[in-house]
Short mmCIF file of C-alpha atoms in Angstrom, two decimals:
data_model
loop_
_atom_site.label_atom_id
_atom_site.label_comp_id
_atom_site.label_asym_id
_atom_site.label_seq_id
_atom_site.Cartn_x
_atom_site.Cartn_y
_atom_site.Cartn_z
CA UNK Z 92 126.79 122.00 148.83
CA UNK Z 93 126.26 125.82 149.56
CA UNK Z 94 129.65 128.16 149.95
CA UNK Z 95 130.86 127.21 153.70
CA UNK Z 96 132.54 129.64 154.84
CA UNK Z 97 134.52 128.38 157.83
CA UNK Z 98 137.88 130.99 159.07
CA UNK Z 99 136.74 133.89 160.50
CA UNK Z 100 139.12 136.69 161.27
CA UNK Z 101 138.23 137.86 164.06
CA UNK Z 102 134.54 136.96 166.30
CA UNK Z 103 132.80 134.56 166.06
CA UNK Z 104 135.83 132.16 167.95
CA UNK Z 105 133.03 128.89 165.93
CA UNK Z 106 132.57 127.91 162.49
CA UNK Z 107 128.86 127.57 161.86
CA UNK Z 108 129.66 123.63 161.57
CA UNK Z 109 131.17 123.37 165.18
CA UNK Z 110 128.55 125.99 166.87
CA UNK Z 111 125.29 123.66 165.96
CA UNK Z 112 127.05 120.42 166.95
CA UNK Z 113 128.09 122.45 171.22
CA UNK Z 114 124.11 123.68 170.86
CA UNK Z 115 123.39 119.80 169.63
CA UNK Z 116 125.00 119.42 172.88
CA UNK Z 117 122.65 122.26 174.42
CA UNK Z 118 126.91 123.36 175.27
CA UNK Z 119 125.25 126.74 174.12
CA UNK Z 120 122.27 129.00 175.05
CA UNK Z 121 119.88 131.20 174.93
CA UNK Z 122 120.58 134.27 171.44
CA UNK Z 123 122.31 133.19 168.97
CA UNK Z 124 122.91 136.86 167.48
CA UNK Z 125 126.57 137.21 166.71
CA UNK Z 126 127.56 133.37 167.02
CA UNK Z 127 128.00 133.23 164.06
CA UNK Z 128 128.55 135.36 161.12
CA UNK Z 129 126.34 133.18 158.87
CA UNK Z 130 122.76 132.82 157.88
CA UNK Z 131 120.92 132.75 160.04
CA UNK Z 132 116.48 130.75 160.26
CA UNK Z 133 113.65 131.03 160.79
CA UNK Z 134 112.53 126.89 161.73
CA UNK Z 135 108.29 125.74 161.94
CA UNK Z 136 107.41 122.44 161.02
CA UNK Z 137 104.51 121.84 160.69
CA UNK Z 138 101.74 118.56 159.60
CA UNK Z 139 102.26 118.46 155.96
CA UNK Z 140 98.50 118.86 155.04
CA UNK Z 141 99.03 122.81 156.58
CA UNK Z 142 101.55 122.62 154.32
CA UNK Z 143 100.72 124.13 151.22
CA UNK Z 144 99.48 126.53 153.01
CA UNK Z 145 102.13 127.58 155.03
CA UNK Z 146 104.27 128.02 151.71
CA UNK Z 147 101.59 130.35 149.97
CA UNK Z 148 101.77 132.57 152.78
CA UNK Z 149 104.80 133.40 152.58
CA UNK Z 150 104.58 133.83 149.16
CA UNK Z 151 102.07 135.96 149.67
CA UNK Z 152 104.30 137.73 152.57
CA UNK Z 153 108.12 137.98 151.72
CA UNK Z 154 109.31 140.58 153.98
CA UNK Z 155 107.68 138.72 157.40
CA UNK Z 156 107.91 135.07 155.72
CA UNK Z 157 110.89 134.85 153.58
CA UNK Z 158 111.13 131.39 152.10
CA UNK Z 159 114.71 129.84 152.68
CA UNK Z 160 113.96 125.89 151.95
CA UNK Z 161 111.35 123.37 153.36
CA UNK Z 162 112.07 119.87 153.87
CA UNK Z 163 110.05 116.52 152.65
CA UNK Z 164 107.99 114.84 154.78
CA UNK Z 165 109.54 113.25 157.26
CA UNK Z 166 112.86 114.66 157.00
CA UNK Z 167 114.94 116.36 159.74
CA UNK Z 168 117.69 117.36 157.74
CA UNK Z 169 118.10 120.79 156.16
CA UNK Z 170 120.15 121.43 152.69
CA UNK Z 171 122.13 124.68 153.63
CA UNK Z 172 123.83 122.83 156.44
CA UNK Z 173 126.79 120.01 156.32
CA UNK Z 174 125.11 117.80 158.87
CA UNK Z 175 122.58 119.19 160.56
CA UNK Z 176 118.90 118.10 163.18
CA UNK Z 177 116.56 120.08 162.70
CA UNK Z 178 115.62 118.17 166.18
CA UNK Z 179 119.07 119.47 167.95
CA UNK Z 180 120.67 121.59 166.13
CA UNK Z 181 118.86 125.09 167.68
CA UNK Z 182 119.22 126.33 171.42
CA UNK Z 183 115.52 125.68 172.22
CA UNK Z 184 111.95 125.62 170.90
CA UNK Z 185 108.36 126.34 170.71
CA UNK Z 186 105.82 123.20 170.55
CA UNK Z 187 102.33 124.51 169.94
CA UNK Z 188 99.13 122.39 170.27
CA UNK Z 189 95.88 123.57 168.27
CA UNK Z 190 97.44 126.53 168.01
CA UNK Z 191 98.84 126.80 171.60
CA UNK Z 192 101.89 127.17 173.22
CA UNK Z 193 102.51 123.99 174.41
CA UNK Z 194 105.32 123.65 176.27
CA UNK Z 195 109.47 125.09 175.78
CA UNK Z 196 111.93 122.15 175.31
CA UNK Z 197 115.40 122.23 174.70
CA UNK Z 198 115.00 119.50 171.40
CA UNK Z 199 112.33 118.28 169.48
CA UNK Z 200 113.48 114.42 168.99
CA UNK Z 201 109.98 113.68 170.55
CA UNK Z 202 107.44 115.41 168.54
CA UNK Z 203 108.58 114.93 165.39
CA UNK Z 204 106.99 112.79 163.34
CA UNK Z 205 107.11 111.16 159.92
CA UNK Z 206 104.19 113.37 158.99
CA UNK Z 207 106.40 117.04 159.76
CA UNK Z 208 107.50 119.23 157.27
CA UNK Z 209 110.46 121.58 158.32
CA UNK Z 210 110.08 124.65 156.99
CA UNK Z 211 113.23 127.79 157.22
CA UNK Z 212 112.93 131.46 157.39
CA UNK Z 213 115.07 134.15 156.77
CA UNK Z 214 116.15 135.98 159.83
CA UNK Z 215 117.37 139.81 160.43
CA UNK Z 216 120.91 138.29 161.96
CA UNK Z 217 122.08 137.20 159.00
CA UNK Z 218 123.08 141.37 158.89
CA UNK Z 219 124.12 142.41 161.35
CA UNK Z 220 127.74 141.66 160.61
CA UNK Z 221 127.14 143.93 157.98
CA UNK Z 222 125.55 146.68 159.33
CA UNK Z 223 128.98 146.35 162.92
CA UNK Z 224 131.10 146.55 159.01
CA UNK Z 225 129.26 149.68 158.76
CA UNK Z 226 129.58 150.86 162.19
CA UNK Z 227 125.60 150.49 162.29
CA UNK Z 228 126.06 147.65 164.76
CA UNK Z 229 122.85 146.84 166.83
CA UNK Z 230 123.16 147.22 170.84
CA UNK Z 231 121.55 143.57 170.99
CA UNK Z 232 123.87 142.81 168.40
CA UNK Z 233 127.06 144.32 172.04
CA UNK Z 234 125.04 142.73 174.37
CA UNK Z 235 124.53 140.04 172.65
CA UNK Z 236 121.05 139.96 173.67
CA UNK Z 237 117.53 139.37 171.70
CA UNK Z 238 116.61 141.32 169.12
CA UNK Z 239 113.06 142.67 170.88
CA UNK Z 240 110.07 141.79 168.61
CA UNK Z 241 106.99 143.24 169.08
CA UNK Z 242 103.41 141.94 167.50
CA UNK Z 243 102.42 144.78 165.16
CA UNK Z 244 98.87 145.78 163.32
CA UNK Z 245 99.46 145.28 160.61
CA UNK Z 246 98.25 141.96 158.73
CA UNK Z 247 99.19 139.44 157.17
CA UNK Z 248 97.40 138.35 153.33
CA UNK Z 249 96.44 135.02 154.35
CA UNK Z 250 96.73 131.72 152.69
CA UNK Z 251 94.00 129.05 153.33
CA UNK Z 252 94.33 128.43 156.97
CA UNK Z 253 96.75 130.53 157.65
CA UNK Z 254 95.91 134.64 158.83
CA UNK Z 255 98.27 137.33 161.48
CA UNK Z 256 99.56 140.37 161.74
CA UNK Z 257 103.46 140.61 161.32
CA UNK Z 258 105.84 140.53 164.14
CA UNK Z 259 109.13 142.57 162.97
CA UNK Z 260 112.55 143.31 165.47
CA UNK Z 261 113.53 146.16 166.42
CA UNK Z 262 116.49 147.94 166.49
CA UNK Z 263 117.66 151.87 167.44
CA UNK Z 264 119.51 153.72 164.29
CA UNK Z 265 119.37 158.12 164.66
CA UNK Z 266 117.69 159.97 161.95
CA UNK Z 267 120.32 160.69 159.91
CA UNK Z 268 121.60 157.04 159.40
CA UNK Z 269 119.13 155.11 159.11
CA UNK Z 270 118.72 155.74 154.55
CA UNK Z 271 122.36 154.55 154.86
CA UNK Z 272 120.66 150.94 157.43
CA UNK Z 273 118.29 150.97 154.96
CA UNK Z 274 120.82 151.04 152.27
CA UNK Z 275 122.88 147.42 153.24
CA UNK Z 276 119.98 145.65 154.77
CA UNK Z 277 117.91 145.80 151.41
CA UNK Z 278 121.00 144.22 149.77
CA UNK Z 279 118.87 140.25 151.98
CA UNK Z 280 115.64 140.06 150.02
CA UNK Z 281 114.93 136.92 152.07
CA UNK Z 282 116.82 137.58 155.17
CA UNK Z 283 114.04 140.05 155.71
CA UNK Z 284 115.32 143.68 153.62
CA UNK Z 285 115.29 147.11 153.83
CA UNK Z 286 113.09 148.05 156.96
CA UNK Z 287 109.21 148.40 156.80
CA UNK Z 288 109.18 151.21 159.57
CA UNK Z 289 111.22 153.88 161.36
CA UNK Z 290 110.53 156.67 163.56
CA UNK Z 291 107.84 156.96 166.48
CA UNK Z 292 105.30 157.54 164.16
CA UNK Z 293 106.26 154.58 162.00
CA UNK Z 294 106.28 152.56 165.79
CA UNK Z 295 102.39 154.61 166.22
CA UNK Z 296 101.44 153.69 162.44
CA UNK Z 297 102.48 150.08 163.00
CA UNK Z 298 100.67 149.60 166.36
CA UNK Z 299 103.98 148.93 168.94
CA UNK Z 300 104.53 153.01 170.40
CA UNK Z 301 102.79 152.45 173.24
CA UNK Z 302 104.40 148.57 174.81
CA UNK Z 303 108.50 150.51 173.11
CA UNK Z 304 108.01 153.19 175.47
CA UNK Z 305 106.32 150.63 178.39
CA UNK Z 306 110.19 149.29 177.86
CA UNK Z 307 107.63 145.48 176.67
CA UNK Z 308 108.47 143.15 174.23
CA UNK Z 309 106.37 140.69 172.79
CA UNK Z 310 109.28 138.26 172.33
CA UNK Z 311 113.25 139.14 173.15
CA UNK Z 312 114.84 141.13 174.91
CA UNK Z 313 113.69 144.46 175.88
CA UNK Z 314 116.61 147.14 175.06
CA UNK Z 315 116.67 150.71 176.02
CA UNK Z 316 116.51 153.69 172.97
CA UNK Z 317 118.83 156.45 173.39
CA UNK Z 318 117.05 160.02 173.29
CA UNK Z 319 119.46 160.27 170.60
CA UNK Z 320 117.52 157.38 168.65
CA UNK Z 321 114.65 155.93 167.23
CA UNK Z 322 112.88 152.63 166.56
CA UNK Z 323 113.76 151.11 162.85
CA UNK Z 324 111.26 147.93 162.05
CA UNK Z 325 112.48 143.99 159.71
CA UNK Z 326 110.01 142.12 159.16
CA UNK Z 327 110.42 139.06 161.21
CA UNK Z 328 110.21 135.05 160.84
CA UNK Z 329 108.49 134.63 164.32
CA UNK Z 330 105.73 135.72 161.97
CA UNK Z 331 104.76 132.00 161.05
CA UNK Z 332 104.94 131.77 165.44
CA UNK Z 333 101.62 133.83 166.00
CA UNK Z 334 100.07 132.88 162.65
CA UNK Z 335 99.79 129.06 164.33
CA UNK Z 336 98.10 130.92 167.38
CA UNK Z 337 96.24 133.12 165.78
CA UNK Z 338 94.01 130.94 162.88
CA UNK Z 339 94.18 128.34 166.23
CA UNK Z 340 95.98 124.94 164.01
CA UNK Z 341 94.80 121.79 164.80
CA UNK Z 342 97.66 119.28 165.66
CA UNK Z 343 101.84 119.99 166.89
CA UNK Z 344 102.98 122.17 165.46
CA UNK Z 345 107.56 122.97 166.87
CA UNK Z 346 109.39 127.02 165.83
CA UNK Z 347 112.43 128.35 167.56
CA UNK Z 348 112.61 129.90 170.34
CA UNK Z 349 111.71 133.66 169.17
CA UNK Z 350 116.10 134.94 169.11
CA UNK Z 351 117.10 131.19 169.37
CA UNK Z 352 117.40 130.67 165.66
CA UNK Z 353 119.17 128.05 163.78
CA UNK Z 354 122.37 128.05 161.86
CA UNK Z 355 122.71 127.39 159.08
CA UNK Z 356 126.56 127.75 156.27
CA UNK Z 357 125.62 130.09 153.79
CA UNK Z 358 127.87 133.09 153.51
CA UNK Z 359 124.35 135.30 154.07
CA UNK Z 360 126.06 138.29 150.57
CA UNK Z 361 125.41 135.31 148.81
CA UNK Z 362 121.35 134.63 148.52
CA UNK Z 363 121.81 132.14 145.51
CA UNK Z 364 121.33 128.66 146.47
CA UNK Z 365 118.28 129.89 147.91
CA UNK Z 366 114.34 128.65 147.27
CA UNK X 1085 104.93 132.06 121.82
CA UNK X 1086 102.91 131.64 124.80
CA UNK X 1087 100.20 130.60 124.36
CA UNK X 1088 97.57 132.16 122.32
CA UNK X 1089 93.71 132.17 122.59
CA UNK X 1090 91.77 131.99 119.70
CA UNK X 1091 88.91 130.01 119.39
CA UNK X 1092 86.18 130.83 121.66
CA UNK X 1093 82.49 128.62 123.17
CA UNK X 1094 81.04 131.65 123.31
CA UNK X 1095 81.22 135.75 125.03
CA UNK X 1096 83.65 137.12 124.67
CA UNK X 1097 83.12 137.97 120.45
CA UNK X 1098 86.43 139.67 119.48
CA UNK X 1099 89.87 137.29 119.82
CA UNK X 1100 92.24 138.61 122.32
CA UNK X 1101 94.44 139.99 119.55
CA UNK X 1102 91.40 141.60 117.70
CA UNK X 1103 90.35 143.13 120.92
CA UNK X 1104 94.06 145.22 120.94
CA UNK X 1105 93.21 146.31 117.93
CA UNK X 1106 89.69 147.87 118.33
CA UNK X 1107 91.03 149.72 121.44
CA UNK X 1108 94.21 150.97 119.43
CA UNK X 1109 91.90 152.17 116.43
CA UNK X 1110 89.46 153.78 119.59
CA UNK X 1111 87.05 152.44 119.24
CA UNK X 1112 86.80 150.66 122.74
CA UNK X 1113 86.54 152.77 126.16
CA UNK X 1114 86.31 152.03 129.09
CA UNK X 1115 86.51 148.65 131.60
CA UNK X 1116 88.41 146.08 130.42
CA UNK X 1117 85.79 143.68 132.16
CA UNK X 1118 83.91 140.38 130.86
CA UNK X 1119 85.98 141.85 126.73
CA UNK X 1120 88.51 139.13 127.12
CA UNK X 1121 89.16 135.25 128.22
CA UNK X 1122 93.10 136.06 128.22
CA UNK X 1123 94.50 137.39 130.70
CA UNK X 1124 94.91 141.33 131.29
CA UNK X 1125 97.34 143.55 133.09
CA UNK X 1126 97.71 146.95 135.38
CA UNK X 1127 100.24 149.16 133.74
CA UNK X 1128 102.96 151.13 134.63
CA UNK X 1129 105.01 153.17 132.49
CA UNK X 1130 108.54 154.58 135.29
CA UNK X 1131 111.51 156.65 134.32
CA UNK X 1132 114.64 153.68 134.50
CA UNK X 1133 115.95 155.46 137.45
CA UNK X 1134 113.15 153.85 139.67
CA UNK X 1135 113.28 150.56 137.65
CA UNK X 1136 114.83 148.54 140.13
CA UNK X 1137 113.64 150.43 143.40
CA UNK X 1138 109.69 149.68 141.49
CA UNK X 1139 111.30 145.79 141.33
CA UNK X 1140 111.63 145.35 144.56
CA UNK X 1141 108.70 147.17 145.14
CA UNK X 1142 106.45 144.25 143.70
CA UNK X 1143 109.28 141.37 145.07
CA UNK X 1144 107.41 143.33 148.61
CA UNK X 1145 104.36 143.42 147.80
CA UNK X 1146 103.23 140.37 145.31
CA UNK X 1147 99.98 139.77 146.17
CA UNK X 1148 98.45 143.81 145.51
CA UNK X 1149 102.34 144.26 142.31
CA UNK X 1150 102.05 141.08 141.36
CA UNK X 1151 104.54 141.48 138.83
CA UNK X 1152 104.05 139.67 134.33
CA UNK X 1153 106.79 141.48 132.83
CA UNK X 1154 108.96 144.63 132.18
CA UNK X 1155 110.27 146.04 129.29
CA UNK X 1156 113.85 147.18 128.65
CA UNK X 1157 114.76 150.33 128.39
CA UNK X 1158 113.13 152.61 126.14
CA UNK X 1159 110.80 149.11 124.91
CA UNK X 1160 107.22 149.24 123.95
CA UNK X 1161 106.08 145.45 123.66
CA UNK X 1162 105.12 143.44 125.75
CA UNK X 1163 106.14 139.63 125.15
CA UNK X 1164 103.04 138.64 126.78
CA UNK X 1165 100.28 139.85 123.52
CA UNK X 1166 101.73 139.66 119.09
CA UNK X 1167 101.82 143.09 117.90
CA UNK X 1168 101.51 144.74 121.12
CA UNK X 1169 102.11 148.76 121.42
CA UNK X 1170 101.86 149.90 124.85
CA UNK X 1171 101.56 152.84 123.65
CA UNK X 1172 98.51 152.91 122.92
CA UNK X 1173 96.50 149.08 123.07
CA UNK X 1174 95.17 150.36 126.34
CA UNK X 1175 91.63 151.72 126.13
CA UNK X 1176 92.79 154.57 128.63
CA UNK X 1177 95.50 156.56 130.52
CA UNK X 1178 96.81 158.09 133.50
CA UNK X 1179 100.30 160.49 132.89
CA UNK X 1180 100.88 161.83 136.47
CA UNK X 1181 104.42 164.43 137.14
CA UNK X 1182 106.48 164.96 139.82
CA UNK X 1183 103.98 162.74 141.23
CA UNK X 1184 100.00 164.45 140.87
CA UNK X 1185 97.92 163.08 138.35
CA UNK X 1186 98.47 165.26 134.97
CA UNK X 1187 95.75 164.31 132.79
CA UNK X 1188 94.19 161.84 130.72
CA UNK X 1189 94.45 160.59 127.95
CA UNK X 1190 93.31 158.33 125.25
CA UNK X 1191 96.86 157.06 123.73
CA UNK X 1192 100.24 157.79 125.49
CA UNK X 1193 102.57 158.39 121.61
CA UNK X 1194 104.07 161.93 122.91
CA UNK X 1195 104.54 161.17 126.86
CA UNK X 1196 106.49 157.22 126.07
CA UNK X 1197 110.39 158.26 125.97
CA UNK X 1198 113.95 156.97 125.22
CA UNK X 1199 114.34 156.34 128.45
CA UNK X 1200 110.77 154.77 130.22
CA UNK X 1201 110.21 151.48 130.87
CA UNK X 1202 107.14 150.05 131.39
CA UNK X 1203 105.78 147.11 133.98
CA UNK X 1204 103.04 144.68 133.94
CA UNK X 1205 101.00 143.81 136.92
CA UNK X 1206 98.27 141.20 137.13
CA UNK X 1207 95.04 141.85 137.78
CA UNK X 1208 91.76 140.12 138.74
CA UNK X 1209 89.17 140.53 135.85
CA UNK X 1210 91.39 137.87 134.59
CA UNK X 1211 89.82 134.77 137.38
CA UNK X 1212 86.68 136.96 136.52
CA UNK X 1213 86.01 134.25 133.87
CA UNK X 1214 86.76 131.17 136.43
CA UNK X 1215 84.12 132.81 139.02
CA UNK X 1216 81.58 133.02 136.65
CA UNK X 1217 81.83 129.08 135.05
CA UNK X 1218 81.49 128.13 138.54
CA UNK X 1219 77.87 130.29 138.61
CA UNK X 1220 80.24 133.64 140.48
CA UNK X 1221 79.21 135.91 137.97
CA UNK X 1222 80.46 139.56 140.10
CA UNK X 1223 77.94 141.75 139.32
CA UNK X 1224 80.23 144.18 138.34
CA UNK X 1225 81.47 142.27 135.84
CA UNK X 1226 77.54 141.18 134.94
CA UNK X 1227 76.87 144.88 134.53
CA UNK X 1228 79.78 145.30 131.95
CA UNK X 1229 81.53 147.14 134.85
CA UNK X 1230 84.79 148.82 135.92
CA UNK X 1231 85.51 146.84 139.91
CA UNK X 1232 84.81 148.66 142.92
CA UNK X 1233 88.52 149.93 144.01
CA UNK X 1234 89.89 151.17 147.50
CA UNK X 1235 92.45 152.66 149.53
CA UNK X 1236 93.09 150.94 152.33
CA UNK X 1237 95.44 151.44 155.20
CA UNK X 1238 97.68 148.62 155.31
CA UNK X 1239 100.49 149.82 154.62
CA UNK X 1240 102.89 148.57 151.60
CA UNK X 1241 105.89 146.93 152.01
CA UNK X 1242 108.73 150.11 150.99
CA UNK X 1243 111.89 149.96 148.75
CA UNK X 1244 114.29 152.15 147.79
CA UNK X 1245 111.88 155.32 146.57
CA UNK X 1246 108.54 153.87 147.13
CA UNK X 1247 106.86 153.78 150.41
CA UNK X 1248 101.82 154.15 149.74
CA UNK X 1249 99.10 151.74 151.16
CA UNK X 1250 97.10 148.75 149.48
CA UNK X 1251 94.58 149.66 146.85
CA UNK X 1252 92.06 146.60 146.87
CA UNK X 1253 88.60 145.49 143.88
CA UNK X 1254 85.46 144.71 145.74
CA UNK X 1255 82.98 142.38 145.05
CA UNK X 1256 80.15 141.26 146.99
CA UNK X 1257 79.06 137.61 148.23
CA UNK X 1258 77.01 135.65 150.35
CA UNK X 1259 79.42 134.84 153.54
CA UNK X 1260 78.54 130.87 152.42
CA UNK X 1261 79.52 131.12 149.17
CA UNK X 1262 83.74 132.39 150.46
CA UNK X 1263 84.99 128.84 150.74
CA UNK X 1264 84.93 128.03 146.87
CA UNK X 1265 85.54 132.26 146.20
CA UNK X 1266 88.61 131.63 148.59
CA UNK X 1267 89.18 128.38 146.45
CA UNK X 1268 88.61 129.54 143.34
CA UNK X 1269 91.09 132.70 143.09
CA UNK X 1270 94.21 131.54 145.60
CA UNK X 1271 94.70 129.19 142.13
CA UNK X 1272 95.93 132.20 140.55
CA UNK X 1273 98.81 133.12 142.12
CA UNK X 1274 99.79 135.84 139.73
CA UNK X 1275 96.64 137.89 139.55
CA UNK X 1276 96.48 138.87 143.19
CA UNK X 1277 94.79 134.77 144.24
CA UNK X 1278 92.96 134.58 147.58
CA UNK X 1279 91.52 138.18 149.09
CA UNK X 1280 92.33 139.65 152.02
CA UNK X 1281 89.68 140.00 153.34
CA UNK X 1282 85.91 139.58 153.46
CA UNK X 1283 82.36 140.11 155.67
CA UNK X 1284 81.67 143.81 157.06
CA UNK X 1285 84.52 143.23 159.48
CA UNK X 1286 87.51 142.81 157.20
CA UNK X 1287 86.15 146.25 156.31
CA UNK X 1288 86.73 148.03 158.73
CA UNK X 1289 89.89 146.60 159.38
CA UNK X 1290 91.24 147.82 156.21
CA UNK X 1291 90.11 151.23 156.74
CA UNK X 1292 86.69 150.77 153.94
CA UNK X 1293 83.62 150.17 155.29
CA UNK X 1294 82.53 153.37 155.35
CA UNK X 1295 82.73 154.85 151.85
CA UNK X 1296 81.48 151.64 150.23
CA UNK X 1297 78.50 152.50 152.85
CA UNK X 1298 78.48 156.23 151.90
CA UNK X 1299 78.63 154.34 148.08
CA UNK X 1300 81.30 155.93 146.96
CA UNK X 1301 84.61 154.32 145.18
CA UNK X 1302 88.09 155.51 145.33
CA UNK X 1303 88.31 154.45 142.01
CA UNK X 1304 85.97 152.43 139.33
CA UNK X 1305 82.85 152.44 139.64
CA UNK X 1306 79.82 151.51 142.80
CA UNK X 1307 77.98 148.72 142.28
CA UNK X 1308 75.35 147.60 145.41
CA UNK X 1309 76.05 145.23 147.73
CA UNK X 1310 72.43 143.34 148.03
CA UNK X 1311 71.50 142.91 151.73
CA UNK X 1312 72.15 138.76 152.16
CA UNK X 1313 75.81 139.64 150.44
CA UNK X 1314 79.12 141.28 151.88
CA UNK X 1315 82.13 142.40 150.42
CA UNK X 1316 85.20 140.29 149.76
CA UNK X 1317 88.38 142.85 148.39
CA UNK X 1318 90.63 141.63 147.12
CA UNK X 1319 94.89 142.82 146.22
CA UNK X 1320 94.17 145.70 143.32
CA UNK X 1321 96.85 146.93 140.48
CA UNK X 1322 96.08 150.51 140.95
CA UNK X 1323 98.53 149.98 143.92
CA UNK X 1324 101.26 151.37 142.34
CA UNK X 1325 99.79 154.23 140.59
CA UNK X 1326 98.60 155.40 144.49
CA UNK X 1327 101.57 154.88 145.50
CA UNK X 1328 103.67 156.92 142.92
CA UNK X 1329 101.79 159.59 144.38
CA UNK X 1330 102.45 158.78 148.00
CA UNK X 1331 105.61 158.67 146.57
CA UNK X 1332 106.24 162.31 144.86
CA UNK X 1333 107.99 160.35 142.48
CA UNK X 1334 110.08 162.61 140.44
CA UNK X 1335 109.50 163.38 136.26
CA UNK X 1336 106.62 161.49 133.89
CA UNK X 1337 105.40 158.09 134.61
CA UNK X 1338 102.00 157.39 132.42
CA UNK X 1339 100.15 154.13 134.23
CA UNK X 1340 96.17 152.69 132.97
CA UNK X 1341 93.30 154.01 133.76
CA UNK X 1342 91.69 151.88 136.09
CA UNK X 1343 89.23 149.71 134.83
CA UNK X 1344 90.77 149.41 131.61
CA UNK X 1345 93.18 146.90 131.38
CA UNK X 1346 95.49 145.77 128.69
CA UNK X 1347 94.98 143.20 127.67
CA UNK X 1348 97.31 140.00 126.59
CA UNK X 1349 97.12 136.70 124.67
CA UNK X 1350 98.39 134.48 127.80
CA UNK X 1351 95.19 131.52 129.24
CA UNK X 1352 94.99 133.53 133.02
CA UNK X 1353 94.23 129.17 133.81
CA UNK X 1354 98.73 129.30 133.00
CA UNK X 1355 100.70 131.48 134.91
CA UNK X 1356 104.57 128.36 133.57
CA UNK X 1357 105.15 131.76 131.32
CA UNK X 1358 105.29 134.61 133.26
CA UNK X 1359 108.39 135.94 136.32
#
């Protein structure tokens, strides 16, 4: 049994178990940022014939796609969360058919078949508590918004049928705080670890500077960058959703809606229960 | 004790042990491509204060930097090769000081101190036997030349003091052979695995097309591409040497000369003894 966090000193008000129950009943919608102190995770659900290639995609791209767990064929429970159901315990889902986004849904009871395999991938929301405790809480977390996410020009290491580009999450910091931000988040190896780029030069290098200047996002919510701060970018577990589309994957694929995560029972500071 | 390969049905003429002895005595110089059927490896030797960051660099970039082994502080033997000495058992070495290439040497007896740590990283020479057996021997192997290597525009996932760009090795194939080449090399997870790019479009995307058209290489030997073939690119274990320079790493760093590898005793088809 993984380490279950049940006692919070202050916020957030729910245990991870209670939070999943409320999400399952449809009482919580939108971003899960800050709603739990436990490890959060990205979900991608694939026909079993793609499972081997997808596992290799994760092994070859551990920064955007750190693999936390995968289920048996047809199994929709996660061993990282008590009494969980991956079909209902996320606020909103994306459904893709033949590589195209088909619709958004509140659950995927009708879509998940005996042939589907669920993959959980680390999420940068997991280290936001540590940043907060260091006095470095990102603006999106303060405002309870989804983190801004961008598709970059950095190619994934392809694996079988899968290819694509890194997706990154963005938080802004003062230049002088970046060494501490790198050090703190670098401890979370299976939750994207340290940033992959920072500063306006970094934004230009990975091909997202213009989008930020125009106030755009590819996923999540746009969050303004104060004049004395610069953008900092982490690998993001939305990467597989873009890979599914880039790779024009045949069949029915499901995922979480970017920003609305699966909340596990694990302590983000203890990665020893993970793959 | 790892699986030791001692019987070859035909070429090459030496066992891996004999080959290391001959290299140690200075009787073999230049590329080790095709000289052994055992797993070959890239070497990087760092002051111990960089070991943790470098290990993270490998974990965050397993395609160009698949970590096979690292030694204890000051230890210059490899557990992957009987009676080995990492200071002498490679045909030629590069020595870097403060991030700049200082000189090329036949051994690094004088440079290796009690504070140095040796890292061995997988090498694509390891899967050339499998390609040969499938009738897909690359030209550089046929000609006993070092494989052509290029610095690309793909950024590494930085780790502590380390940042840089992917280095790739290049072999050319007919377009129709690429699916088989991908499948065969994809089995060698810890030896760079499947290609990361292919075709002239691929070459342009990773920023090396013009260099190839001009007949240039960054490391290794230039090998002509026949009109009916296209370039195919794999991650390359020379990547850390470029990262050492890009990161302007302080102190004395040593490596193999690109193309002249450390020859282990391991069967390339059995990765179970590796990290």
